[in-house]
Each structure stands twice: as C-alpha cells, then as structure tokens.
Amino acid sequence: MTTQEEFEAAAQRAQQLPSKPSNTVLLQLYALYKQATEGDVTGTRPSGFDFKAIAKYDAWAGLSGKSKESARQEYVALVDSLMAN
C-alpha cells in the first residue's frame, strides 16, 4: 500500500528525473498522476488539432476504472524505475 506521502515524494522526484523520458512514458506518468489524484477522467474529449490535449485525455481515459490507490502504487513504481536508470 502506497501512502499519500510516498506518492507526493514520487511526484517531486518525477520533476528531477536524470533524463527526459519518452513521450509515451510522460503520458503514462500524467495519466497515472491524474487517476491517482482525481479518479476517472471527466469532461469531453478535446477535438480539433490540439493533439497534445487529445493524447493526454486518451491516456487518462485509458485508466478509467483503476482505483486511486492502484494508480498511486503504479506511479510510484514507475518513478522509482525511471530514477534507477
């Protein structure tokens, strides 16, 4: 079980990664963070040519149904693995 303090510490560490992760990993970090803090995605999917917003929405929507606790655990594990590289 990941505590809120461990999650917040991981969020701080994510800002200081030794190298910039790929866009895929960045989207995964974003989606896990949003799912852990807010739960399932809300609002409507962006449209038009805002591809970054669409990608972020889709990544978060892909985690719908995942518990906040599970998302926190996965987020911390992902940040830890990125810090080890």
PDB file of C-alpha atoms in Angstrom:
ATOM      1  CA  MET A   1       0.000   0.000   0.000  1.00  0.00           C
ATOM      2  CA  THR A   2       1.411   3.362  -1.037  1.00  0.00           C
ATOM      3  CA  THR A   3       0.877   6.251   1.327  1.00  0.00           C
ATOM      4  CA  GLN A   4      -0.052   9.740   0.214  1.00  0.00           C
ATOM      5  CA  GLU A   5       3.361  10.936   1.427  1.00  0.00           C
ATOM      6  CA  GLU A   6       5.165   8.360  -0.734  1.00  0.00           C
ATOM      7  CA  PHE A   7       3.073   9.424  -3.711  1.00  0.00           C
ATOM      8  CA  GLU A   8       3.807  13.118  -3.159  1.00  0.00           C
ATOM      9  CA  ALA A   9       7.523  12.377  -2.762  1.00  0.00           C
ATOM     10  CA  ALA A  10       7.455  10.451  -6.054  1.00  0.00           C
ATOM     11  CA  ALA A  11       5.743  13.396  -7.739  1.00  0.00           C
ATOM     12  CA  GLN A  12       8.584  15.634  -6.534  1.00  0.00           C
ATOM     13  CA  ARG A  13      11.206  13.150  -7.770  1.00  0.00           C
ATOM     14  CA  ALA A  14       9.466  12.991 -11.158  1.00  0.00           C
ATOM     15  CA  GLN A  15      10.341  16.664 -11.621  1.00  0.00           C
ATOM     16  CA  GLN A  16      14.052  15.819 -11.190  1.00  0.00           C
ATOM     17  CA  LEU A  17      14.492  12.756 -13.393  1.00  0.00           C
ATOM     18  CA  PRO A  18      18.073  12.252 -14.621  1.00  0.00           C
ATOM     19  CA  SER A  19      16.922  12.265 -18.259  1.00  0.00           C
ATOM     20  CA  LYS A  20      13.739  13.238 -20.058  1.00  0.00           C
ATOM     21  CA  PRO A  21      11.503  10.182 -20.581  1.00  0.00           C
ATOM     22  CA  SER A  22       9.915   9.391 -23.928  1.00  0.00           C
ATOM     23  CA  ASN A  23       6.558  10.942 -24.770  1.00  0.00           C
ATOM     24  CA  THR A  24       4.916   7.574 -24.128  1.00  0.00           C
ATOM     25  CA  VAL A  25       6.327   7.434 -20.600  1.00  0.00           C
ATOM     26  CA  LEU A  26       5.435  11.085 -19.988  1.00  0.00           C
ATOM     27  CA  LEU A  27       1.832  10.320 -20.963  1.00  0.00           C
ATOM     28  CA  GLN A  28       1.848   7.311 -18.649  1.00  0.00           C
ATOM     29  CA  LEU A  29       3.133   9.460 -15.767  1.00  0.00           C
ATOM     30  CA  TYR A  30       0.482  12.089 -16.500  1.00  0.00           C
ATOM     31  CA  ALA A  31      -2.360   9.582 -16.704  1.00  0.00           C
ATOM     32  CA  LEU A  32      -1.352   7.760 -13.516  1.00  0.00           C
ATOM     33  CA  TYR A  33      -0.984  11.048 -11.650  1.00  0.00           C
ATOM     34  CA  LYS A  34      -4.406  12.271 -12.776  1.00  0.00           C
ATOM     35  CA  GLN A  35      -6.052   8.929 -11.979  1.00  0.00           C
ATOM     36  CA  ALA A  36      -4.398   8.868  -8.537  1.00  0.00           C
ATOM     37  CA  THR A  37      -5.426  12.412  -7.673  1.00  0.00           C
ATOM     38  CA  GLU A  38      -8.784  12.849  -9.419  1.00  0.00           C
ATOM     39  CA  GLY A  39     -10.076   9.401 -10.350  1.00  0.00           C
ATOM     40  CA  ASP A  40     -11.713   8.662 -13.681  1.00  0.00           C
ATOM     41  CA  VAL A  41     -11.421  11.204 -16.481  1.00  0.00           C
ATOM     42  CA  THR A  42     -14.098  13.891 -16.634  1.00  0.00           C
ATOM     43  CA  GLY A  43     -15.256  16.262 -19.324  1.00  0.00           C
ATOM     44  CA  THR A  44     -15.380  15.757 -23.034  1.00  0.00           C
ATOM     45  CA  ARG A  45     -12.529  14.652 -25.250  1.00  0.00           C
ATOM     46  CA  PRO A  46     -10.778  17.626 -26.869  1.00  0.00           C
ATOM     47  CA  SER A  47     -11.305  17.960 -30.580  1.00  0.00           C
ATOM     48  CA  GLY A  48      -9.615  19.726 -33.413  1.00  0.00           C
ATOM     49  CA  PHE A  49      -5.871  19.982 -33.758  1.00  0.00           C
ATOM     50  CA  ASP A  50      -4.844  20.090 -30.091  1.00  0.00           C
ATOM     51  CA  PHE A  51      -3.068  16.762 -30.394  1.00  0.00           C
ATOM     52  CA  LYS A  52      -1.262  17.101 -27.060  1.00  0.00           C
ATOM     53  CA  ALA A  53      -4.535  17.603 -25.152  1.00  0.00           C
ATOM     54  CA  ILE A  54      -6.133  14.718 -27.046  1.00  0.00           C
ATOM     55  CA  ALA A  55      -3.217  12.395 -26.222  1.00  0.00           C
ATOM     56  CA  LYS A  56      -3.343  13.371 -22.546  1.00  0.00           C
ATOM     57  CA  TYR A  57      -7.113  12.855 -22.383  1.00  0.00           C
ATOM     58  CA  ASP A  58      -6.871   9.464 -24.113  1.00  0.00           C
ATOM     59  CA  ALA A  59      -4.054   8.308 -21.822  1.00  0.00           C
ATOM     60  CA  TRP A  60      -6.057   9.249 -18.732  1.00  0.00           C
ATOM     61  CA  ALA A  61      -9.289   7.772 -20.138  1.00  0.00           C
ATOM     62  CA  GLY A  62      -7.417   4.514 -20.699  1.00  0.00           C
ATOM     63  CA  LEU A  63      -7.127   4.142 -16.922  1.00  0.00           C
ATOM     64  CA  SER A  64     -10.846   4.516 -16.231  1.00  0.00           C
ATOM     65  CA  GLY A  65     -11.949   2.136 -13.507  1.00  0.00           C
ATOM     66  CA  LYS A  66      -8.489   1.885 -11.920  1.00  0.00           C
ATOM     67  CA  SER A  67      -8.598   2.751  -8.218  1.00  0.00           C
ATOM     68  CA  LYS A  68      -6.745   5.801  -6.949  1.00  0.00           C
ATOM     69  CA  GLU A  69      -4.663   3.543  -4.691  1.00  0.00           C
ATOM     70  CA  SER A  70      -3.640   1.312  -7.584  1.00  0.00           C
ATOM     71  CA  ALA A  71      -2.734   4.348  -9.701  1.00  0.00           C
ATOM     72  CA  ARG A  72      -0.647   5.749  -6.814  1.00  0.00           C
ATOM     73  CA  GLN A  73       1.242   2.454  -6.495  1.00  0.00           C
ATOM     74  CA  GLU A  74       1.931   2.262 -10.235  1.00  0.00           C
ATOM     75  CA  TYR A  75       3.002   5.913 -10.355  1.00  0.00           C
ATOM     76  CA  VAL A  76       5.498   5.462  -7.503  1.00  0.00           C
ATOM     77  CA  ALA A  77       6.861   2.258  -9.085  1.00  0.00           C
ATOM     78  CA  LEU A  78       7.271   3.976 -12.465  1.00  0.00           C
ATOM     79  CA  VAL A  79       9.070   6.981 -10.980  1.00  0.00           C
ATOM     80  CA  ASP A  80      11.322   4.665  -8.976  1.00  0.00           C
ATOM     81  CA  SER A  81      12.224   2.710 -12.117  1.00  0.00           C
ATOM     82  CA  LEU A  82      12.966   5.933 -14.016  1.00  0.00           C
ATOM     83  CA  MET A  83      15.200   7.190 -11.216  1.00  0.00           C
ATOM     84  CA  ALA A  84      17.150   3.911 -11.271  1.00  0.00           C
ATOM     85  CA  ASN A  85      18.009   4.324 -14.971  1.00  0.00           C
TER      86      ASN A  85
END
